[in-house]
Amino acid sequence: MAVPIDYATLRVVWWALLGILLIGFAIFDGFDLGTTMLLPFIGRSNTERRVLINSVGPVWEGNQVWFILGGGASFAAWPPLYAISFSGFYIAMFVVLVALILRPVAFKYRGKLDNQLWRNVCDWALFLGGLVPSLIFGVAFGNLLQGVPFHFDDELRAVYTGSFFGLLNPFALLCGLVSVVMLAAHGAAYVHMKTAGDIAERARHAGIATSLLTLVLFAVAGLCVYGWIDGYALAQPLDHAGPSNPLRKAVETSVGAWFGNYRVAPWTAAAPLIGLAGPLLTAVLLVARRPVASFLASALGLAGIIATPGLAMFPFILPSSASPDASLTAWDASSSQMTLFIMLVAVVIFLPIVLGYTAWVYRVLRGKVTPQMFEANRQAY
């Protein structure tokens, strides 16, 4: 059966779709991760914390679908990426899983006991459930930019030679901090939009501070990539429709090489510019008390920050610091042409349905969450 879309195009489309899924996860699940990170600090009483929890309570489970879709897309479209990242980052993934498990437990059981100590434990569990994944996801991006220590043996079996603590290097931790503060800022913008009174005002101040901190840390990380981190580049062009064999190329490394795409395709510089402008605009709009606009600006900034490494690294999707020639790229690490096409047909059919349903849910749940909603039932939650 002939596939109507050429292999090279399908590879680019799925590379872009994987990036879109990551951005979708950051925007949608990011605001509830950020909200729970801020929960112990913005909520000063049990009622105020109930307001914060209920502002994300109806949507947080659905938001995690973006995370599941990202993992599923990497498994089906980029099998070597899934195999190496999920096995090499096993301990990190396990820590993320434990932290994410804390979230449903705390959401569902916080109100089962009329005990302040129990509620405080649940609140801090929610805090960790927001902080830990945010930090580790950023650390993962930091390690991608530096390269992951793996190589292939003679039978093309991937061998990971790193360790969990090796992932926690200074640059990766800096990227982790960028992730934490940008999601905290996104959560603060969401809380400012969804609540009123003292809670919204505290969220506004927190959002201004974390947005400006995001701007500074993102700029510092960019300077590190430019002047300190070894980037990767293909020594010669690859056949974009060639077989998926990551050992059929030569790769060069040099400091600042990740900026090469900005020279070849200047339009890609829009991503870091948006990543810098988004947090600044968010802070300005929060100062002006424009809740909806500040949330949209925060979402735009997140998209720019996440797109920045993706566009800078293209066509690399998983560089290897142990054996640069074994790095995975969009041209040599994908599934077959038929697999990518069938998956694309499924996306074209089902993604609009998912997006339409999501839009309907958010429309139904529009409006602010206020303390008055809970006065009739003070004990619950």
Short mmCIF file of C-alpha atoms in Angstrom, two decimals:
data_model
loop_
_atom_site.label_atom_id
_atom_site.label_comp_id
_atom_site.label_asym_id
_atom_site.label_seq_id
_atom_site.Cartn_x
_atom_site.Cartn_y
_atom_site.Cartn_z
CA MET A 1 0.00 0.00 0.00
CA ALA A 2 1.45 3.35 -1.05
CA VAL A 3 1.60 6.08 1.58
CA PRO A 4 0.46 9.46 0.18
CA ILE A 5 2.87 11.47 2.38
CA ASP A 6 6.62 11.10 1.97
CA TYR A 7 8.73 9.74 4.83
CA ALA A 8 10.70 12.93 5.46
CA THR A 9 7.52 15.00 5.82
CA LEU A 10 5.99 12.49 8.21
CA ARG A 11 9.11 12.61 10.37
CA VAL A 12 8.96 16.39 10.61
CA VAL A 13 5.22 16.31 11.33
CA TRP A 14 5.68 13.87 14.21
CA TRP A 15 8.64 15.80 15.57
CA ALA A 16 6.37 18.87 15.61
CA LEU A 17 3.47 16.93 17.13
CA LEU A 18 5.68 15.70 19.96
CA GLY A 19 6.64 19.30 20.67
CA ILE A 20 2.99 20.37 20.58
CA LEU A 21 2.09 17.67 23.10
CA LEU A 22 4.85 18.84 25.44
CA ILE A 23 3.66 22.44 25.13
CA GLY A 24 0.07 21.33 25.72
CA PHE A 25 1.15 19.48 28.85
CA ALA A 26 3.02 22.51 30.17
CA ILE A 27 0.13 24.90 29.52
CA PHE A 28 -2.74 22.74 30.76
CA ASP A 29 -1.21 20.56 33.45
CA GLY A 30 1.29 23.31 34.26
CA PHE A 31 -1.25 25.62 35.86
CA ASP A 32 -2.48 22.97 38.29
CA LEU A 33 1.10 21.94 39.13
CA GLY A 34 1.83 25.61 39.76
CA THR A 35 -1.34 26.07 41.81
CA THR A 36 -0.49 23.19 44.13
CA MET A 37 3.08 24.49 44.50
CA LEU A 38 1.65 27.79 45.73
CA LEU A 39 -1.08 26.19 47.87
CA PRO A 40 0.68 26.34 51.30
CA PHE A 41 1.77 29.94 50.72
CA ILE A 42 -1.22 31.63 49.08
CA GLY A 43 -3.87 29.83 51.12
CA ARG A 44 -3.78 31.19 54.66
CA SER A 45 -6.82 29.30 56.02
CA ASN A 46 -8.61 26.05 55.35
CA THR A 47 -11.33 27.84 53.38
CA GLU A 48 -8.80 29.63 51.19
CA ARG A 49 -6.99 26.38 50.49
CA ARG A 50 -10.28 24.78 49.58
CA VAL A 51 -10.79 27.56 47.07
CA LEU A 52 -7.38 26.87 45.51
CA ILE A 53 -7.92 23.12 45.41
CA ASN A 54 -11.38 23.45 43.89
CA SER A 55 -10.13 25.88 41.26
CA VAL A 56 -8.15 22.98 39.71
CA GLY A 57 -10.10 20.04 41.16
CA PRO A 58 -12.47 19.49 38.20
CA VAL A 59 -9.75 19.64 35.52
CA TRP A 60 -6.42 18.37 36.87
CA GLU A 61 -7.06 14.72 35.94
CA GLY A 62 -8.00 15.61 32.38
CA ASN A 63 -4.96 17.84 32.06
CA GLN A 64 -2.65 14.89 32.69
CA VAL A 65 -3.86 13.33 29.45
CA TRP A 66 -1.33 15.54 27.67
CA PHE A 67 1.47 13.83 29.63
CA ILE A 68 0.14 10.38 28.73
CA LEU A 69 -0.21 11.36 25.08
CA GLY A 70 3.39 12.58 25.03
CA GLY A 71 4.64 9.26 26.37
CA GLY A 72 2.45 7.34 23.96
CA ALA A 73 3.58 9.42 20.99
CA SER A 74 7.25 8.89 21.82
CA PHE A 75 6.64 5.14 22.16
CA ALA A 76 4.89 4.81 18.81
CA ALA A 77 6.68 7.42 16.71
CA TRP A 78 10.19 7.36 18.19
CA PRO A 79 10.81 3.89 19.73
CA PRO A 80 14.55 4.39 20.43
CA LEU A 81 13.80 7.71 22.18
CA TYR A 82 11.20 6.02 24.39
CA ALA A 83 13.46 3.03 25.14
CA ILE A 84 16.55 5.03 26.07
CA SER A 85 14.86 7.85 27.97
CA PHE A 86 12.45 5.68 29.96
CA SER A 87 15.15 3.13 30.86
CA GLY A 88 18.02 5.58 31.40
CA PHE A 89 15.87 7.99 33.40
CA TYR A 90 14.15 5.15 35.24
CA ILE A 91 14.79 6.39 38.78
CA ALA A 92 13.86 9.94 37.82
CA MET A 93 10.64 8.67 36.21
CA PHE A 94 9.89 6.63 39.32
CA VAL A 95 10.32 9.71 41.53
CA VAL A 96 7.96 11.64 39.24
CA LEU A 97 5.45 8.79 39.41
CA VAL A 98 5.53 8.74 43.22
CA ALA A 99 5.04 12.51 43.32
CA LEU A 100 2.13 12.31 40.89
CA ILE A 101 0.53 9.55 42.97
CA LEU A 102 0.49 11.94 45.93
CA ARG A 103 -1.80 14.28 44.02
CA PRO A 104 -4.95 12.13 43.66
CA VAL A 105 -4.54 10.81 47.20
CA ALA A 106 -4.36 14.32 48.63
CA PHE A 107 -7.11 15.69 46.38
CA LYS A 108 -9.53 12.88 47.20
CA TYR A 109 -8.81 12.28 50.88
CA ARG A 110 -8.05 15.75 52.24
CA GLY A 111 -11.63 16.26 53.37
CA LYS A 112 -12.22 12.78 54.75
CA LEU A 113 -11.01 13.70 58.24
CA ASP A 114 -12.00 16.80 60.19
CA ASN A 115 -8.43 17.21 61.43
CA GLN A 116 -6.14 20.16 60.70
CA LEU A 117 -2.96 18.08 60.92
CA TRP A 118 -4.33 15.69 58.30
CA ARG A 119 -5.25 18.60 56.04
CA ASN A 120 -1.77 20.10 56.42
CA VAL A 121 -0.18 16.78 55.46
CA CYS A 122 -2.37 16.61 52.37
CA ASP A 123 -1.56 20.22 51.47
CA TRP A 124 2.18 19.56 51.61
CA ALA A 125 1.67 16.36 49.62
CA LEU A 126 0.02 18.46 46.93
CA PHE A 127 2.94 20.90 47.13
CA LEU A 128 5.44 18.07 46.55
CA GLY A 129 3.23 16.63 43.83
CA GLY A 130 3.57 19.92 41.99
CA LEU A 131 7.20 20.76 42.79
CA VAL A 132 8.92 17.43 42.14
CA PRO A 133 7.57 16.76 38.61
CA SER A 134 8.16 20.39 37.62
CA LEU A 135 11.77 20.21 38.80
CA ILE A 136 12.57 16.85 37.22
CA PHE A 137 11.00 17.74 33.86
CA GLY A 138 13.24 20.81 33.73
CA VAL A 139 16.27 18.75 34.77
CA ALA A 140 15.49 16.35 31.91
CA PHE A 141 15.53 19.22 29.39
CA GLY A 142 18.85 20.38 30.83
CA ASN A 143 20.35 16.96 30.30
CA LEU A 144 18.98 16.76 26.75
CA LEU A 145 20.83 19.96 25.87
CA GLN A 146 24.06 18.56 27.30
CA GLY A 147 23.63 15.08 25.88
CA VAL A 148 22.68 11.83 27.60
CA PRO A 149 25.38 9.20 28.32
CA PHE A 150 24.37 6.24 26.14
CA HIS A 151 25.75 4.27 23.22
CA PHE A 152 24.75 1.32 21.03
CA ASP A 153 26.47 -2.06 21.02
CA ASP A 154 27.16 -4.15 17.91
CA GLU A 155 23.58 -5.40 17.85
CA LEU A 156 22.10 -1.88 18.13
CA ARG A 157 21.09 -2.36 21.75
CA ALA A 158 21.15 0.89 23.69
CA VAL A 159 23.43 0.98 26.74
CA TYR A 160 22.91 3.78 29.27
CA THR A 161 26.04 4.55 31.30
CA GLY A 162 24.84 7.41 33.51
CA SER A 163 23.40 7.59 37.01
CA PHE A 164 20.52 9.38 38.70
CA PHE A 165 22.79 11.78 40.58
CA GLY A 166 24.73 12.45 37.40
CA LEU A 167 21.55 14.00 36.03
CA LEU A 168 21.61 16.56 38.84
CA ASN A 169 24.45 18.64 37.41
CA PRO A 170 24.55 22.46 37.75
CA PHE A 171 23.13 23.32 34.33
CA ALA A 172 20.37 20.72 34.59
CA LEU A 173 19.40 22.05 38.02
CA LEU A 174 19.29 25.57 36.54
CA CYS A 175 16.87 24.29 33.89
CA GLY A 176 14.91 22.62 36.69
CA LEU A 177 14.59 25.97 38.45
CA VAL A 178 13.40 27.57 35.20
CA SER A 179 10.70 24.91 34.99
CA VAL A 180 9.64 25.35 38.63
CA VAL A 181 9.34 29.14 38.55
CA MET A 182 7.67 29.30 35.13
CA LEU A 183 4.99 26.80 36.21
CA ALA A 184 4.58 28.59 39.54
CA ALA A 185 4.06 31.83 37.59
CA HIS A 186 1.55 30.06 35.33
CA GLY A 187 -0.29 28.72 38.35
CA ALA A 188 -0.32 32.16 39.97
CA ALA A 189 -1.79 33.70 36.80
CA TYR A 190 -4.46 30.99 36.78
CA VAL A 191 -5.34 31.53 40.46
CA HIS A 192 -5.54 35.28 39.88
CA MET A 193 -7.98 34.59 37.05
CA LYS A 194 -10.11 32.00 38.88
CA THR A 195 -10.38 33.54 42.36
CA ALA A 196 -11.17 36.88 43.98
CA GLY A 197 -10.27 38.95 47.03
CA ASP A 198 -7.20 38.28 49.15
CA ILE A 199 -6.35 34.98 47.42
CA ALA A 200 -6.30 36.60 43.99
CA GLU A 201 -4.21 39.48 45.32
CA ARG A 202 -1.61 37.17 46.85
CA ALA A 203 -1.54 35.17 43.62
CA ARG A 204 -1.00 38.40 41.68
CA HIS A 205 2.05 39.32 43.77
CA ALA A 206 3.42 35.77 43.52
CA GLY A 207 2.87 35.80 39.76
CA ILE A 208 4.74 39.07 39.29
CA ALA A 209 7.74 37.80 41.28
CA THR A 210 7.91 34.36 39.64
CA SER A 211 7.36 35.75 36.13
CA LEU A 212 10.29 38.12 36.48
CA LEU A 213 12.39 35.33 37.99
CA THR A 214 11.47 33.12 35.03
CA LEU A 215 12.69 35.83 32.66
CA VAL A 216 16.03 36.12 34.46
CA LEU A 217 16.68 32.39 34.83
CA PHE A 218 15.69 31.65 31.22
CA ALA A 219 18.10 34.35 30.01
CA VAL A 220 20.90 32.96 32.22
CA ALA A 221 20.27 29.44 30.88
CA GLY A 222 20.47 30.78 27.32
CA LEU A 223 23.81 32.44 28.05
CA CYS A 224 25.10 29.15 29.47
CA VAL A 225 24.06 27.31 26.31
CA TYR A 226 25.79 29.95 24.19
CA GLY A 227 29.08 30.15 26.11
CA TRP A 228 29.46 26.94 28.09
CA ILE A 229 27.41 23.96 26.88
CA ASP A 230 28.63 21.78 24.02
CA GLY A 231 26.05 21.62 21.26
CA TYR A 232 25.72 19.01 18.51
CA ALA A 233 25.74 19.31 14.73
CA LEU A 234 25.71 16.86 11.83
CA ALA A 235 29.09 16.60 10.11
CA GLN A 236 27.31 16.04 6.77
CA PRO A 237 23.68 16.10 5.62
CA LEU A 238 21.56 13.00 6.23
CA ASP A 239 19.09 11.37 3.87
CA HIS A 240 15.80 12.61 5.32
CA ALA A 241 13.96 9.55 3.99
CA GLY A 242 16.67 7.04 4.85
CA PRO A 243 16.44 4.01 7.15
CA SER A 244 16.12 4.43 10.91
CA ASN A 245 19.67 3.56 11.87
CA PRO A 246 21.23 6.06 14.32
CA LEU A 247 24.77 4.82 13.57
CA ARG A 248 24.81 5.95 9.94
CA LYS A 249 26.06 9.48 10.58
CA ALA A 250 28.91 11.56 11.99
CA VAL A 251 28.28 14.22 14.63
CA GLU A 252 30.44 17.13 15.76
CA THR A 253 30.26 18.93 19.09
CA SER A 254 31.30 22.46 20.00
CA VAL A 255 30.33 25.19 22.44
CA GLY A 256 27.47 27.28 21.07
CA ALA A 257 26.55 24.77 18.35
CA TRP A 258 22.91 24.81 19.48
CA PHE A 259 22.69 28.36 18.09
CA GLY A 260 23.43 27.12 14.56
CA ASN A 261 19.75 26.79 13.59
CA TYR A 262 19.23 30.48 14.34
CA ARG A 263 21.73 31.31 11.58
CA VAL A 264 20.36 28.76 9.10
CA ALA A 265 16.68 29.50 9.83
CA PRO A 266 16.41 32.92 11.50
CA TRP A 267 12.66 32.48 12.11
CA THR A 268 13.49 29.94 14.85
CA ALA A 269 14.79 32.85 16.96
CA ALA A 270 11.14 33.76 17.52
CA ALA A 271 10.92 30.99 20.16
CA PRO A 272 13.45 32.41 22.64
CA LEU A 273 12.17 35.93 22.00
CA ILE A 274 8.65 34.78 22.91
CA GLY A 275 10.11 32.91 25.86
CA LEU A 276 11.58 36.17 27.14
CA ALA A 277 8.65 38.41 26.22
CA GLY A 278 5.97 36.11 27.65
CA PRO A 279 7.02 36.28 31.33
CA LEU A 280 7.68 40.02 31.08
CA LEU A 281 4.26 40.62 29.55
CA THR A 282 2.68 38.39 32.20
CA ALA A 283 4.21 40.49 34.97
CA VAL A 284 3.08 43.73 33.32
CA LEU A 285 -0.48 42.45 32.89
CA LEU A 286 -0.58 41.21 36.49
CA VAL A 287 0.48 44.65 37.66
CA ALA A 288 -2.35 46.08 35.53
CA ARG A 289 -4.78 43.51 37.02
CA ARG A 290 -5.66 41.91 33.69
CA PRO A 291 -6.23 38.28 34.80
CA VAL A 292 -7.30 36.62 31.54
CA ALA A 293 -4.68 38.44 29.47
CA SER A 294 -1.93 37.62 31.99
CA PHE A 295 -2.84 33.91 31.90
CA LEU A 296 -2.74 33.89 28.09
CA ALA A 297 0.61 35.71 28.14
CA SER A 298 1.94 33.14 30.59
CA ALA A 299 0.80 30.32 28.29
CA LEU A 300 2.51 32.04 25.36
CA GLY A 301 5.73 32.37 27.36
CA LEU A 302 5.63 28.67 28.27
CA ALA A 303 5.22 27.76 24.60
CA GLY A 304 8.24 29.90 23.69
CA ILE A 305 10.43 28.50 26.47
CA ILE A 306 9.67 24.88 25.58
CA ALA A 307 9.94 25.45 21.82
CA THR A 308 13.37 27.08 22.26
CA PRO A 309 15.39 23.89 22.94
CA GLY A 310 13.27 21.89 20.49
CA LEU A 311 13.97 24.24 17.59
CA ALA A 312 17.61 24.77 18.60
CA MET A 313 18.28 21.02 18.74
CA PHE A 314 16.52 20.03 15.50
CA PRO A 315 17.03 17.49 13.99
CA PHE A 316 18.44 16.00 17.22
CA ILE A 317 15.90 14.55 19.64
CA LEU A 318 18.27 12.74 22.04
CA PRO A 319 21.97 13.64 21.78
CA SER A 320 24.53 11.20 23.19
CA SER A 321 27.36 12.61 25.29
CA ALA A 322 29.08 9.19 25.47
CA SER A 323 29.03 8.57 21.71
CA PRO A 324 27.92 11.64 19.71
CA ASP A 325 27.62 9.65 16.49
CA ALA A 326 24.94 7.52 18.19
CA SER A 327 22.71 10.54 18.89
CA LEU A 328 19.10 10.14 17.86
CA THR A 329 17.72 12.51 15.22
CA ALA A 330 14.41 12.96 13.48
CA TRP A 331 15.95 11.42 10.36
CA ASP A 332 17.17 8.14 11.84
CA ALA A 333 15.14 7.23 14.96
CA SER A 334 11.51 7.11 13.83
CA SER A 335 9.04 4.31 13.26
CA SER A 336 8.26 3.16 9.73
CA GLN A 337 6.59 5.38 7.17
CA MET A 338 3.36 3.35 7.35
CA THR A 339 3.26 3.53 11.15
CA LEU A 340 3.70 7.30 11.15
CA PHE A 341 0.99 7.71 8.52
CA ILE A 342 -1.57 5.53 10.33
CA MET A 343 -0.90 7.41 13.56
CA LEU A 344 -1.31 10.73 11.76
CA VAL A 345 -4.71 9.65 10.41
CA ALA A 346 -5.76 8.79 13.97
CA VAL A 347 -4.58 12.19 15.19
CA VAL A 348 -6.47 14.02 12.44
CA ILE A 349 -9.67 12.20 13.43
CA PHE A 350 -9.48 12.19 17.21
CA LEU A 351 -7.48 15.27 18.21
CA PRO A 352 -10.22 17.74 17.13
CA ILE A 353 -12.71 15.72 19.21
CA VAL A 354 -10.45 15.88 22.26
CA LEU A 355 -9.83 19.60 21.79
CA GLY A 356 -13.53 20.29 21.27
CA TYR A 357 -14.49 18.39 24.42
CA THR A 358 -11.76 20.15 26.38
CA ALA A 359 -12.99 23.55 25.21
CA TRP A 360 -16.55 22.60 26.21
CA VAL A 361 -15.40 21.49 29.70
CA TYR A 362 -13.58 24.76 30.32
CA ARG A 363 -16.57 26.72 29.07
CA VAL A 364 -18.88 24.88 31.49
CA LEU A 365 -16.45 25.45 34.37
CA ARG A 366 -15.83 29.12 33.60
CA GLY A 367 -16.19 31.65 36.39
CA LYS A 368 -14.48 32.29 39.70
CA VAL A 369 -14.25 30.03 42.73
CA THR A 370 -15.09 31.93 45.94
CA PRO A 371 -15.11 31.13 49.69
CA GLN A 372 -18.88 31.64 49.76
CA MET A 373 -19.28 28.40 47.80
CA PHE A 374 -18.10 26.42 50.82
CA GLU A 375 -19.89 28.17 53.67
CA ALA A 376 -22.77 25.68 53.53
CA ASN A 377 -20.39 22.77 54.04
CA ARG A 378 -17.45 23.87 56.14
CA GLN A 379 -16.24 20.39 57.02
CA ALA A 380 -15.79 18.91 53.56
CA TYR A 381 -12.39 19.13 51.93
#
